[in-house]
CSV table of C-alpha atoms in Angstrom, one decimal:
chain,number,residue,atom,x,y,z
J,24,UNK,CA,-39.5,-62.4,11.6
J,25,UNK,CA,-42.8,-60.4,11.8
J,26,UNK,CA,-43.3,-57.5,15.1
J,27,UNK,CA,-46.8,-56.9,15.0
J,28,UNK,CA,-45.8,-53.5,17.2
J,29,UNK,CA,-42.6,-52.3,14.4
J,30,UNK,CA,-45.0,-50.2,12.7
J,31,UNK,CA,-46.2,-46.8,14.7
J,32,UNK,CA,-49.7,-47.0,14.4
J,33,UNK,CA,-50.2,-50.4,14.8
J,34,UNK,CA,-49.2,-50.9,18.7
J,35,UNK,CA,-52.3,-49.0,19.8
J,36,UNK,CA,-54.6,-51.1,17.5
J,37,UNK,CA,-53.2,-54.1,19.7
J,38,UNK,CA,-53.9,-52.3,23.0
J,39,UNK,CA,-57.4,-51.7,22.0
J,40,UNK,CA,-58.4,-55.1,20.5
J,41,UNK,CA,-56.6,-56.5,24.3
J,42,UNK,CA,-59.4,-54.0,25.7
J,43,UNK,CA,-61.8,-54.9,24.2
J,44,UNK,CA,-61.4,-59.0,25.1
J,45,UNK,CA,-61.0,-57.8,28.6
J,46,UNK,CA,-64.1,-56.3,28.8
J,47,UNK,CA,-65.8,-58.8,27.4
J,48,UNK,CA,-64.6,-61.7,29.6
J,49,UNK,CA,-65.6,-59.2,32.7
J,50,UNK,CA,-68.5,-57.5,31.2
J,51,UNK,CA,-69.9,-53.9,30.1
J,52,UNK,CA,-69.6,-52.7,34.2
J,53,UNK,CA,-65.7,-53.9,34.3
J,54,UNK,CA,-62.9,-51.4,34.7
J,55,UNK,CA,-60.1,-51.2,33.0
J,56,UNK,CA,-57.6,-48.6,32.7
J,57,UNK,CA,-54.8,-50.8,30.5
J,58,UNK,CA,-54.5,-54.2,30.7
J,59,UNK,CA,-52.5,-56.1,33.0
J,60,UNK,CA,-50.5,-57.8,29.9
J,61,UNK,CA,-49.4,-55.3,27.0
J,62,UNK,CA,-48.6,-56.9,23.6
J,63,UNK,CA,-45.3,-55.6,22.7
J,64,UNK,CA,-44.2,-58.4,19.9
J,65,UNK,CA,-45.9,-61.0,18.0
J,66,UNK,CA,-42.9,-62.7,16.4
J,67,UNK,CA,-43.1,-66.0,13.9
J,68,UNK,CA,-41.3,-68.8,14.3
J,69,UNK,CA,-40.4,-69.8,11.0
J,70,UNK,CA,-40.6,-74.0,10.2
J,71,UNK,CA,-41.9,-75.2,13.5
J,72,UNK,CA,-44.3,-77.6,14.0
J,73,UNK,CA,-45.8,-79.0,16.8
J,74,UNK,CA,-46.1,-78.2,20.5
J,75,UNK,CA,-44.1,-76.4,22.6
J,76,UNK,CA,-43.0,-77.2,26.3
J,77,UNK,CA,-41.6,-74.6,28.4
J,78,UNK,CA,-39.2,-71.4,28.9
J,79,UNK,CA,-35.9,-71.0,30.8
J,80,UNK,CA,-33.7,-67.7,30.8
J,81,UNK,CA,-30.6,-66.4,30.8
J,82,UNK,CA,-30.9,-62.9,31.7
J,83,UNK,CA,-26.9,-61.9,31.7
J,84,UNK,CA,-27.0,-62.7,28.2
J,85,UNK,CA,-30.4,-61.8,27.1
J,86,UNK,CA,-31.4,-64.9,25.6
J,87,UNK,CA,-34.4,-67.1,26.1
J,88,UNK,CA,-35.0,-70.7,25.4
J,89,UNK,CA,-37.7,-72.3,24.5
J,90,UNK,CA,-38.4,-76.5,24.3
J,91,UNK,CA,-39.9,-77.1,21.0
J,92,UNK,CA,-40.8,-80.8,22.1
J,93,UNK,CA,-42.3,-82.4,18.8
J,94,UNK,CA,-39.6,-80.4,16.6
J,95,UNK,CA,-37.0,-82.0,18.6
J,96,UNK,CA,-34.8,-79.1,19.3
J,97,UNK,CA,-34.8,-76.5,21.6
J,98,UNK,CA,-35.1,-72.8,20.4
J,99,UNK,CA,-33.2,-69.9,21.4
J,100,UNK,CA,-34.6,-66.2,21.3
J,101,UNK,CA,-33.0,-63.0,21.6
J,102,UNK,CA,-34.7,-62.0,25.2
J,103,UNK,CA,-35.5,-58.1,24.2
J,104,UNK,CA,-36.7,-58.4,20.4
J,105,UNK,CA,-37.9,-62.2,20.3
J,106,UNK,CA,-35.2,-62.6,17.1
J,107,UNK,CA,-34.2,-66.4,16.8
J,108,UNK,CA,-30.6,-66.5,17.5
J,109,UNK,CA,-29.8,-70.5,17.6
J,110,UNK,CA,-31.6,-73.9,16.8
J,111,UNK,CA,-30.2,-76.8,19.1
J,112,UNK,CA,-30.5,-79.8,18.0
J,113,UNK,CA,-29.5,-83.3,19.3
J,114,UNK,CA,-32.8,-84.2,21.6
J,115,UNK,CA,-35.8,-86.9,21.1
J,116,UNK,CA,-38.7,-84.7,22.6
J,117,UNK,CA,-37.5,-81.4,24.9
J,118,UNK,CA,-39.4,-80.8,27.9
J,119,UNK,CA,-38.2,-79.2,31.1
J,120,UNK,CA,-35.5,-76.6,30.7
J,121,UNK,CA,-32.9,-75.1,33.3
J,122,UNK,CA,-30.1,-72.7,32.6
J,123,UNK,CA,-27.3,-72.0,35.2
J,124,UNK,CA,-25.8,-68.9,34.8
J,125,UNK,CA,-22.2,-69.5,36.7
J,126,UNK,CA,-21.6,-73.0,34.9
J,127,UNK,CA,-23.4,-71.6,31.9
J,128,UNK,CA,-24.9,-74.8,31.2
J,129,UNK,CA,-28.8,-75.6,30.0
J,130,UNK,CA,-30.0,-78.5,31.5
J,131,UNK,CA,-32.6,-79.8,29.3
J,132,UNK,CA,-35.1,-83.1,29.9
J,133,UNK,CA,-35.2,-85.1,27.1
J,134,UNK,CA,-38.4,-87.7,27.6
J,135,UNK,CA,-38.1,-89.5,24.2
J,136,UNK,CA,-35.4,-92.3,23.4
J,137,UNK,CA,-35.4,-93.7,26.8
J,138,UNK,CA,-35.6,-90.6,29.2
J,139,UNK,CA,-32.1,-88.0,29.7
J,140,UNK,CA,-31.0,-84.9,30.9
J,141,UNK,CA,-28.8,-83.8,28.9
J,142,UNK,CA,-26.3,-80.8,29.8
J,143,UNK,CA,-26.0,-78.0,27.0
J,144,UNK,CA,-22.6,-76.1,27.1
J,145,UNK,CA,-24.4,-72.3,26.6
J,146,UNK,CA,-21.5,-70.8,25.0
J,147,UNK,CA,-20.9,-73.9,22.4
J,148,UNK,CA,-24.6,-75.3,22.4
J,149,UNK,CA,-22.9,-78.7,22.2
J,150,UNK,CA,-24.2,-81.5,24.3
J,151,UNK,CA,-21.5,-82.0,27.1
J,152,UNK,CA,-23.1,-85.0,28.9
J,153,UNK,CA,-25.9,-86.9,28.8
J,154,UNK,CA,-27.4,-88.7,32.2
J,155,UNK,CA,-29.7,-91.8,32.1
J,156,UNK,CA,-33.6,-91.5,33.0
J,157,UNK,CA,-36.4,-93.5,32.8
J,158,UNK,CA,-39.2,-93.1,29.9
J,159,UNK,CA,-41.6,-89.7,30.4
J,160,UNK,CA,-38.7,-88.0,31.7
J,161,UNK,CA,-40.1,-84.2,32.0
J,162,UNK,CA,-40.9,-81.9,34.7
J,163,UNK,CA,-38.2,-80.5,36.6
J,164,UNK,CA,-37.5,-78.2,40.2
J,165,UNK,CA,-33.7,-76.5,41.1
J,166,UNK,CA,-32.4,-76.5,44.9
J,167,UNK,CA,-30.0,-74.0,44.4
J,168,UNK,CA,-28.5,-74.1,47.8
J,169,UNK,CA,-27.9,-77.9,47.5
J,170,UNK,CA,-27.4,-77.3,43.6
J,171,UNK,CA,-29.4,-80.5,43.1
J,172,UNK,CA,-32.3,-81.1,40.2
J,173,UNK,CA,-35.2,-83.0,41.0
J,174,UNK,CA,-36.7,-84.5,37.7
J,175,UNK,CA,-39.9,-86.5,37.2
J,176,UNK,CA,-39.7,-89.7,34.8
J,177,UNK,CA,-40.9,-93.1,34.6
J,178,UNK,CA,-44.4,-94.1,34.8
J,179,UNK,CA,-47.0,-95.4,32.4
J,180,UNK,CA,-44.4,-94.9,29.3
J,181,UNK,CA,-42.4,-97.0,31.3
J,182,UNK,CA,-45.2,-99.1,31.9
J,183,UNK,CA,-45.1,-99.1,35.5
J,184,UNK,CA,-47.5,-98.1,37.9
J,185,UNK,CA,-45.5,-95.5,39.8
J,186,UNK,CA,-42.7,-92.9,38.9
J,187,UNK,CA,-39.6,-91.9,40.2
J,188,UNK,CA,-38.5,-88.0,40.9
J,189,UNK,CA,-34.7,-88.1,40.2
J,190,UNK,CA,-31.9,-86.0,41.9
J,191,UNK,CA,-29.5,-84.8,40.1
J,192,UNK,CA,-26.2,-83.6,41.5
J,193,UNK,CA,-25.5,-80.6,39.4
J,194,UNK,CA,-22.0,-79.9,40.1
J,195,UNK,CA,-20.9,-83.6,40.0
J,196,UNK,CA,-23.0,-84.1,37.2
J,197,UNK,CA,-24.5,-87.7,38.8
J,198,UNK,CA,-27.5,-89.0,39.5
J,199,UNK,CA,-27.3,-89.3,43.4
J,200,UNK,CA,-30.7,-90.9,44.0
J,201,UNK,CA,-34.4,-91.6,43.2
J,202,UNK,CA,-37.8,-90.9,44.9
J,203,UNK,CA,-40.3,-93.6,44.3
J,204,UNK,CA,-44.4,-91.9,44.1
J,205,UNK,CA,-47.0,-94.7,43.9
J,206,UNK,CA,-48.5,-92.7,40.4
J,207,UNK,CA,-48.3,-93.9,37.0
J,208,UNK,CA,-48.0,-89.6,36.0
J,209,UNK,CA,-46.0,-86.9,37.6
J,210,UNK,CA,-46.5,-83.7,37.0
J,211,UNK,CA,-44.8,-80.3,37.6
J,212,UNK,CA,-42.6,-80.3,40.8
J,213,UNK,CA,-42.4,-77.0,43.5
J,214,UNK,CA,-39.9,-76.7,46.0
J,215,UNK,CA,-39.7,-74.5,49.1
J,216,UNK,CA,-36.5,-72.3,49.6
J,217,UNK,CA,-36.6,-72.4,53.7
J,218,UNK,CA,-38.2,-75.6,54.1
J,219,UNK,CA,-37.4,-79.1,53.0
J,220,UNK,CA,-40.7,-80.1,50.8
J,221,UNK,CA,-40.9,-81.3,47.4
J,222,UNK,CA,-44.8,-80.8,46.1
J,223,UNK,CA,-45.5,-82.8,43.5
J,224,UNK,CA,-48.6,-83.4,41.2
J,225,UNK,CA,-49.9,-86.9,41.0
J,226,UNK,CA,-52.0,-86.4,37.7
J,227,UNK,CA,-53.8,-89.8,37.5
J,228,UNK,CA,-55.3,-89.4,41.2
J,229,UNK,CA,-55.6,-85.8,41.2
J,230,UNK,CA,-53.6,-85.7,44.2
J,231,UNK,CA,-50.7,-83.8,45.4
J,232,UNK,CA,-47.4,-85.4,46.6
J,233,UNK,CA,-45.4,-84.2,49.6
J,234,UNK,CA,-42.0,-85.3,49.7
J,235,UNK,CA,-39.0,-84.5,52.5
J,236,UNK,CA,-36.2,-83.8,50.3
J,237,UNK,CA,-34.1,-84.7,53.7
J,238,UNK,CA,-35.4,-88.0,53.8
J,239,UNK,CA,-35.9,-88.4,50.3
J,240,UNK,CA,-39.7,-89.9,51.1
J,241,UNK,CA,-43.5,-89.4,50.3
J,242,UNK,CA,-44.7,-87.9,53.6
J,243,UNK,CA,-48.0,-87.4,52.5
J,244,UNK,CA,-50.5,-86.8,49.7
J,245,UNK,CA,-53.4,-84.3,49.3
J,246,UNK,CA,-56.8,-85.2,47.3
J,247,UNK,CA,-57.9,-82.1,45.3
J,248,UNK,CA,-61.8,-81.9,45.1
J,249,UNK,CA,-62.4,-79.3,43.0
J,250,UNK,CA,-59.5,-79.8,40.5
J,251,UNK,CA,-59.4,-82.6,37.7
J,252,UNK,CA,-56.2,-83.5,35.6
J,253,UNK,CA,-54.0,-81.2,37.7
J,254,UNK,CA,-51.2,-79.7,35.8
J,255,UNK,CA,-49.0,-76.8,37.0
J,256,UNK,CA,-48.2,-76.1,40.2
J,257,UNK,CA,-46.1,-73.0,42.2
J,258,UNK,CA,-45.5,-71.5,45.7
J,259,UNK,CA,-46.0,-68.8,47.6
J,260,UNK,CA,-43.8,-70.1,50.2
J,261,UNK,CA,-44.0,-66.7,52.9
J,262,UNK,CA,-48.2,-66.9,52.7
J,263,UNK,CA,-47.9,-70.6,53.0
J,264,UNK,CA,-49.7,-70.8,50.0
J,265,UNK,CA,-49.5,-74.2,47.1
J,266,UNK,CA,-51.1,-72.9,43.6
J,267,UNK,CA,-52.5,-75.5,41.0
J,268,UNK,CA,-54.6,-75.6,38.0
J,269,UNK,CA,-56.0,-78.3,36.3
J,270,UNK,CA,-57.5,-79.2,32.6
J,271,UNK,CA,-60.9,-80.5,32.7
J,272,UNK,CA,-62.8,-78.9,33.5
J,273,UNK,CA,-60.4,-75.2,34.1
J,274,UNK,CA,-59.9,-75.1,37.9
J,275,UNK,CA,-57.6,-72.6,39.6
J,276,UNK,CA,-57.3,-73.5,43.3
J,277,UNK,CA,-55.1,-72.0,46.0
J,278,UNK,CA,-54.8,-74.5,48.4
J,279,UNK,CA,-53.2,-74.1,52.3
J,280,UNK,CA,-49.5,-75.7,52.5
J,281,UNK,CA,-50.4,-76.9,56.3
J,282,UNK,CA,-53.2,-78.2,55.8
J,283,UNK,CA,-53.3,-79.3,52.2
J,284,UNK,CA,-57.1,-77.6,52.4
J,285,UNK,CA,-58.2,-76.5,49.1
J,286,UNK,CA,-59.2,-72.7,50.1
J,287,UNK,CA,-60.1,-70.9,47.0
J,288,UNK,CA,-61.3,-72.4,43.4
J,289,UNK,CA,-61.8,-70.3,40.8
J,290,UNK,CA,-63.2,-71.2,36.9
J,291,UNK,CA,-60.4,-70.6,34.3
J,292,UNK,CA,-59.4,-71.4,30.3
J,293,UNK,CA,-58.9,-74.7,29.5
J,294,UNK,CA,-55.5,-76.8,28.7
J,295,UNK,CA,-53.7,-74.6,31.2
J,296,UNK,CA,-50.1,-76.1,31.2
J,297,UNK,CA,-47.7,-73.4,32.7
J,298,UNK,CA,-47.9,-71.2,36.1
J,299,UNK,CA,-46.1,-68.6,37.0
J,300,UNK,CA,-45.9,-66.8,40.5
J,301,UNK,CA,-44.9,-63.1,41.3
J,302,UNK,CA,-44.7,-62.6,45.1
J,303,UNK,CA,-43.9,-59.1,44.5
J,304,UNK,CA,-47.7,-58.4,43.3
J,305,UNK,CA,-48.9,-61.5,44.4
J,306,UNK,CA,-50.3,-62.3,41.2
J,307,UNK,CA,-50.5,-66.1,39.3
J,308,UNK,CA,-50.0,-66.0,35.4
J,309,UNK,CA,-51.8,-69.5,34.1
J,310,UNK,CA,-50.9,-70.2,30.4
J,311,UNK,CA,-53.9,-72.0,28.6
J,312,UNK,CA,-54.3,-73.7,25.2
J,313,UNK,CA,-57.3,-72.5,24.7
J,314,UNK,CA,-56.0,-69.1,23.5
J,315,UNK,CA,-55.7,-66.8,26.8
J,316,UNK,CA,-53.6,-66.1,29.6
J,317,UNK,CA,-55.5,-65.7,33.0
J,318,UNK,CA,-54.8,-63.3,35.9
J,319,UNK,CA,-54.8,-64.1,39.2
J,320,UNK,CA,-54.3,-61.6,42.0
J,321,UNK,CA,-54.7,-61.5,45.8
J,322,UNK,CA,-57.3,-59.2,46.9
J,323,UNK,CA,-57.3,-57.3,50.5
J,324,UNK,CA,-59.6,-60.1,51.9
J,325,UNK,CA,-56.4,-62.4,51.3
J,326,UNK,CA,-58.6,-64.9,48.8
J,327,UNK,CA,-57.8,-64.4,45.3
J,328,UNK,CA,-59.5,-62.7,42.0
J,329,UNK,CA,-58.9,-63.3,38.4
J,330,UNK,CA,-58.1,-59.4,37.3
J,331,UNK,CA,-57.1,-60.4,33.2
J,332,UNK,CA,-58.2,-62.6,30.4
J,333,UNK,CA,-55.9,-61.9,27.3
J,334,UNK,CA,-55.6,-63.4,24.2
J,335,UNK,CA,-52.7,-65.2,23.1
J,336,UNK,CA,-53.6,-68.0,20.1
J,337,UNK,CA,-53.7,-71.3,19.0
J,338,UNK,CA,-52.2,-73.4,21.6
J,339,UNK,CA,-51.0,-71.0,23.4
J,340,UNK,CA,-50.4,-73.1,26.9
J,341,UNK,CA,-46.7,-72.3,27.3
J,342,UNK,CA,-46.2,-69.0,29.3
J,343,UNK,CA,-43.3,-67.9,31.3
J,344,UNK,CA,-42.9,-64.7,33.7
J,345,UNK,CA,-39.3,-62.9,34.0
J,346,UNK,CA,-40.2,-60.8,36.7
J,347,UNK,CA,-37.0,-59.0,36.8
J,348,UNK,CA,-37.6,-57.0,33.2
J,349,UNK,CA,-41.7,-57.0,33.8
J,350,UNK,CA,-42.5,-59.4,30.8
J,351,UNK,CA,-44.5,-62.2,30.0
J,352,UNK,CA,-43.8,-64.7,27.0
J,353,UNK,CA,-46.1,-66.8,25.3
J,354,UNK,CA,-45.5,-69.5,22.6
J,355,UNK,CA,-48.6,-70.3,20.3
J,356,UNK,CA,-48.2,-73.3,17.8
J,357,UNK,CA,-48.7,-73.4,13.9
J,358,UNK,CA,-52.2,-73.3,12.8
J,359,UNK,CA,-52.8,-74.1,9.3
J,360,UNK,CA,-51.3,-71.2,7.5
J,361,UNK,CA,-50.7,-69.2,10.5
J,362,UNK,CA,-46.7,-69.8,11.7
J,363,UNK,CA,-45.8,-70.8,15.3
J,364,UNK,CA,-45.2,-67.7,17.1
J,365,UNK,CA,-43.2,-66.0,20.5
J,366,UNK,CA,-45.8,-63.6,22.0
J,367,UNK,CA,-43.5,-60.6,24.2
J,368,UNK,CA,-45.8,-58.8,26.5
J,369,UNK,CA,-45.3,-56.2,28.8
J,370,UNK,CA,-46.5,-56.6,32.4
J,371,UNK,CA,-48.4,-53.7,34.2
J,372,UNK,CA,-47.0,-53.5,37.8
């Protein structure tokens, strides 16, 4: 394990190389009192190969777990120090990840061999059941109040020309239905708490699905103008807001949940793959492989800026926000001689 911030004097040569990048993505006339994102830990992740696909946490317990998709397992991090605690193994290629405090299971989607989710006892890491997908298996969305999963699969690696979002009844541990989308490539899934819509990304038309989770249907689909290969998506559910970013050419575009009216679009890194959403700052957190982490916050006007540009590293287009302790993680992949890595920041509020 190597902390790039254990030694004392080596912290504030982080803060001021962060400085400097910042100015230079906003120019000589920017201000910047201390960057929005503060590197606290660079720690390597010894013998890892390959991409990496997204966070989950389990704050009671301080642990963080990250899908390391083309090393088949899923890794599991001490949440304050970024120390590797546990390697589970027993998965094909790891993708979406949820853990449920009160059952104290991970649920994890497992796209290779077929298509699973498989349900990770957190105190054993054993694999307690396995339920059947479809092929592509990957994104997934949690109803808490219904306690169902909604998980996209199927597709083109199934060779068909739609997909299906499964529901999976948590508590019963069944697959109680499926949602048919007329798109060869589902992407990430957002869900609104007081409503009953399922937004989902339709990569291969660069549309965006709208499904009643009452009726279990596509209502309606939105085509994005602006935004090409649309990856991530998240809500702002009180502004009525749907957030999305796509790959090629970076787009960030924030688009009007009633209308489905793309409202602002916004240049960012490219290879974004994760979003995150604060609503207490009302800032967006896009994760890009092209070796940053962009900003996004709502100005006064109501349209949104991009406030930060940090570095993160090679690959580095798995991000997650844990709003409740103010940090931001980052995984980069192994580049040559230069290890995988967890990247800890600090978030400014």
């Amino acid at each position: 394990m190597h902390l790039v911030s254990s030694a004392p004097g080596r912290s504030l040569t982080v803060t001021s190389l962060i400085l400097i990048a910042l100015s230079s993505c906003f120019g000589a006339d920017a201000k910047v009192d201390k960057p929005v994102l503060r590197l606290l830990h660079s720690v390597s992740i010894a013998g890892i190969d390959g991409d990496f696909d997204h966070f989950t946490v389990d704050l009671a317990g301080h642990r963080l777990f990250l899908a390391a998709e083309e090393h088949k397992t899923v890794q599991v991090f001490n949440l304050d120090t970024g120390k590797t605690i546990r390697t589970i193994t027993g998965f094909d290629t790891p993708h979406g990840l949820l853990f449920l405090p009160k059952e104290s299971q991970l649920l994890v989607v497992d796209g290779g061999d077929g298509g699973w989710l498989r349900i990770v006892d957190a105190k054993t890491y054993a694999v307690q059941k396995s339920i059947k997908l479809s092929p592509d298996a990957d994104a997934l969305a949690y109803d808490a109040a219904t306690h169902l999963a909604y998980i996209t699969n199927g597709g083109k690696e199934a060779g068909n020309d739609y997909s299906l979002i499964s529901i999976i009844d948590t508590k019963s541990q069944e697959k109680v239905g499926d949602i048919r989308i007329p798109s060869s490539n589902l992407e990430a899934i957002a869900l609104e708490k007081e409503g009953s819509r399922l937004f989902v990304n339709l990569r291969d038309k660069n549309q965006i699905g709208v499904v009643d989770r009452k009726s279990r249907t596509l209502v309606s689909t939105w085509q994005l103008t602006q935004v090409n290969f649309n990856t991530p998506l998240s809500i702002d559910e009180a502004h009525h807001l749907l957030f999305v970013a796509g790959r090629k050419p970076g787009r960030f575009a924030v688009l009007d949940t009633e209308s489905g009216k793309e409202t602002t679009v916004l240049p960012t890194s490219e290879i974004v793959d994760d979003m995150s959403f604060d609503p207490s700052t009302n800032r967006v957190y896009l994760a890009c492989g092209e070796g940053f982490v962009n900003v996004f916050e709502k100005a006064d006007s109501g349209s949104y800026k991009q406030i930060a540009k940090t570095p993160t590293g090679y690959k580095g287009k798995i991000g997650y926000l844990v709003p409740e302790i103010h940090r931001y993680f980052v995984a980069t992949s192994k580049n040559g001689a230069v290890p995988a890595k967890l990247l800890i920041f600090s978030v400014d509020r």
